[in-house]
Amino acid sequence: AALSRSCYSHRMAESSSAKLKSGAATESKLPLSPAPNPRLCEVALPVPLPQTFTYSIPPTMTVEPGMRVVAPFGARRLVGVVVGRGQMPAGLNPKAIRPLQRVIDEVPALTAEFIALARWVADYYLTPLGEVLPALLPRAASLRNKTKLLITEAGREALEPGGSGKKLIATSSERQLLERIAKRGGLSSETLRGSAALVEKLRRRGWLAIERSVEDSTARSASAVAPPILTTTFHKGNVPRWELSPPQQTALTRINDQMETGEFGVLLLHGVTGSGKTEVYMRAIELALARGRSALMLVPEINLTPAMAGQFAARFGERIAVLHSGLDDRDRERVWQRVRAGQVGMSDVLIGTRSAVFAPLQRPGLIIVDEEHDGSYKQEEAPRYSGRDVAIVRAKESGATVVLGSATPSVETRYHAETGKYQLLELEGRVQERPLPQTEIIDMRQEFAETGKQTFLSRRMVEAISMRLQQHEQVMILMNRRGFSSFVICRSCGKTVECANCSIALTHHKRAARLLCHYCGYARPVPQVCPECQSEHIYFMGEGSEKVEAALIKHFPEARIGRLDRDTARARGSAESILASFHGHELDILVGTQMIAKGHDIHGVTLVGVISADMGLARPDFRSAEKTFQLLTQVSGRAGRGEREGIVVIQTYYPDHYAIKAAAAHDYAQFYKQEQRFRQLMHYPPFAALANVIVKSDSQEAVLKLTGRLGRFFESLQEDKQKGRGWRVLGPAAAPIPKLKKAYRYHFLIKAEQRSLLRKVLMAAQNFALREKFPANALIIDVDPQSLF
């Protein structure tokens, strides 16, 4: 269906077309009239096209920017957000512009401030505005299309007994389905999904008709009583207020001085693990509240939120609200509305994960990003934004103070602090002068040479665990990979069992008796013979957290052992339950992935063991050394936070790697100096702006053709002496995971000396794809990528 018959967009810079599931969408370049039309509006729709769409406003409707509306788009009805008044293009028949069908909100769901923030995200990350705006609204506030099947008059006639001539009579199965639909007054397509073939047959005969509508999930949940904002009851005043150390007091004074100015500013709070950053955060929030300003606290992982919320709720009581993707729709809607209400003394301290940066918090005066280095702040699906960076932009618009906290700041953030863009605050020692844990590096090459055994538990690791258990102390073991075995291989033909949708080996999960893909969720039973050659000689190789847990149970049968990873934390509340058991010393050993590495303050832990510390170094990613250093430093910081000193045992096949040596020495400066030298030499951030451009298609032949065309376009740009300066392109090359979720993928890395130049190159590539009629979603642009997979 032509867009000129469904709506009209005037934001395209040039004529283009893109194929959507609803049909081909075409666009014409026409001159614009200078003045907006009060009966037209611009609507951002959730489609992969970089423009808004013009609709007419029926006489009975009142529409304002920020309101959600239902608009026709081809044969579909979509929920979009009004972002401004529309203009009537000169020479276009007004009848070509279709009217809005429904207004959802009585008052705008989004203010001008948040529409402006969404426009910044769309512009910076080169993402359609219509795909950004849903991120600013709770999922319960997002309406969904609903398809209902109704019986027609012809269908009712087919149910009548007898019949003659050419009249068709329903068979028993057809009659059963028609009677079911007629009795219920219509059924949804989802309900009848199991009878799809029969439904389509009856529809073609004219016995069934489709009714399309939009369902407001907010209305469905409005009558339900929402559960408490916090799942655990805390009483104000339960958190002790000890005297701040001199470095803590200095940091708090500097933060207060910045807030006192009432102007935007960013401070990096670089403190070793256990240095008391959380107490500085809480004191700073108290100062913000005393000024009548609200506070936002971002944390990287959902499983950290309950513990953090518990501490803060004990200090601030009902002023705390928690918002993250783990909440169900009704809870999330409830919190969003409370925060939006902006009542003083109620929900003016918000704690949440990445998406909480878009919460409608009123008058924010302080924004804290804890563990600012964490890759979880970067969203890997559209819109591909960084929660940390959006937080800084939001603070700038609000005149707020930003505190970025970390024991292992990202190289970019530390560089900004060194160059004066951010203020640097340092906490170099632990609270109460507790020592940092002693660290031992175990060379697993030497372990094999001395024992002749290939094992993932060294003799020293077993000895250290035994000693801690005898002393009734607690142990944490990091194995940053899920599952029992890493992959399954046939010893006859050498083939591994791979995912049907991704070019990745399936991971063996023994307890579930399944082989699973950790990228798309594909699962299959554990094979008894090789799927390729039917040999019985299949072999399970590698290890994951489940296998480490099983080995520890075998070694230490008397110990109480638990595991925390994505598998055990899948059920709602299970992560909190496991951590609560470990906090209460109901568990002696906790095995886990990176979920156990950060934010946990458990005073009984005196030993942290790391299995396969070098696992991440093999990844084809310029950040691999940084991520390894950060993970090792963070998990090491879990040891010795109480009265007893802690030790860390790190097992590795690369004991001389600078990331591992620096982490073992608790020496951030050493790591930063060497990593900075590498980044500067190779022109990686912070010494260049970077983007990952991915071309994908379900057809390998198609993706190769599209990649070749885009590659030749980049070559032509670089050959132009004016356009080719100050940037370079690497690739194309197959992505590290060449096939992901059934899509074949190739990518280019674009490096530029200036961010403005990078944006020009990326926009040129985006316009090329539109002009050359690349399929929708064929081109992915990831600005400031955290991962290159």
PDB file of C-alpha atoms in Angstrom, residues 231-232 302-304 306 324 326 511 562-583 586-587 590-591 595-596 600:
ATOM      1  CA  THR A 231       9.067  -6.847  47.557  1.00  0.00           C
ATOM      2  CA  THR A 232      10.677  -6.703  50.980  1.00  0.00           C
ATOM      3  CA  ILE A 302      18.377  -6.640  37.673  1.00  0.00           C
ATOM      4  CA  ASN A 303      19.733  -9.006  40.325  1.00  0.00           C
ATOM      5  CA  LEU A 304      21.576  -6.075  41.965  1.00  0.00           C
ATOM      6  CA  PRO A 306      16.740  -5.670  45.265  1.00  0.00           C
ATOM      7  CA  HIS A 324      13.431  -2.375  35.892  1.00  0.00           C
ATOM      8  CA  GLY A 326      12.006  -7.663  35.623  1.00  0.00           C
ATOM      9  CA  ARG A 511      20.038 -30.843  34.599  1.00  0.00           C
ATOM     10  CA  GLY A 562      24.357 -23.095  45.480  1.00  0.00           C
ATOM     11  CA  ARG A 563      24.561 -21.725  41.940  1.00  0.00           C
ATOM     12  CA  LEU A 564      23.560 -18.340  40.525  1.00  0.00           C
ATOM     13  CA  ASP A 565      23.417 -17.886  36.755  1.00  0.00           C
ATOM     14  CA  ARG A 566      20.789 -17.170  34.113  1.00  0.00           C
ATOM     15  CA  ASP A 567      19.421 -20.694  34.449  1.00  0.00           C
ATOM     16  CA  THR A 568      18.872 -20.707  38.206  1.00  0.00           C
ATOM     17  CA  ALA A 569      17.693 -17.071  38.200  1.00  0.00           C
ATOM     18  CA  ARG A 570      15.093 -17.580  35.491  1.00  0.00           C
ATOM     19  CA  ALA A 571      12.083 -17.752  37.829  1.00  0.00           C
ATOM     20  CA  ARG A 572      10.981 -14.457  39.339  1.00  0.00           C
ATOM     21  CA  GLY A 573      12.501 -13.893  42.759  1.00  0.00           C
ATOM     22  CA  SER A 574      14.889 -16.861  42.521  1.00  0.00           C
ATOM     23  CA  ALA A 575      18.065 -14.746  42.311  1.00  0.00           C
ATOM     24  CA  GLU A 576      17.035 -12.800  45.408  1.00  0.00           C
ATOM     25  CA  SER A 577      16.297 -16.073  47.214  1.00  0.00           C
ATOM     26  CA  ILE A 578      19.687 -17.578  46.365  1.00  0.00           C
ATOM     27  CA  LEU A 579      21.521 -14.420  47.418  1.00  0.00           C
ATOM     28  CA  ALA A 580      19.489 -14.191  50.636  1.00  0.00           C
ATOM     29  CA  SER A 581      20.484 -17.765  51.488  1.00  0.00           C
ATOM     30  CA  PHE A 582      24.132 -16.943  50.896  1.00  0.00           C
ATOM     31  CA  HIS A 583      23.859 -13.710  52.904  1.00  0.00           C
ATOM     32  CA  GLU A 586      22.704 -20.989  54.647  1.00  0.00           C
ATOM     33  CA  LEU A 587      25.129 -21.732  51.801  1.00  0.00           C
ATOM     34  CA  LEU A 590      28.189 -19.990  45.770  1.00  0.00           C
ATOM     35  CA  VAL A 591      29.121 -20.810  42.164  1.00  0.00           C
ATOM     36  CA  MET A 595      26.026 -12.240  38.206  1.00  0.00           C
ATOM     37  CA  ILE A 596      28.001 -12.888  41.418  1.00  0.00           C
ATOM     38  CA  HIS A 600      27.409  -7.973  46.681  1.00  0.00           C
TER      39      HIS A 600
END
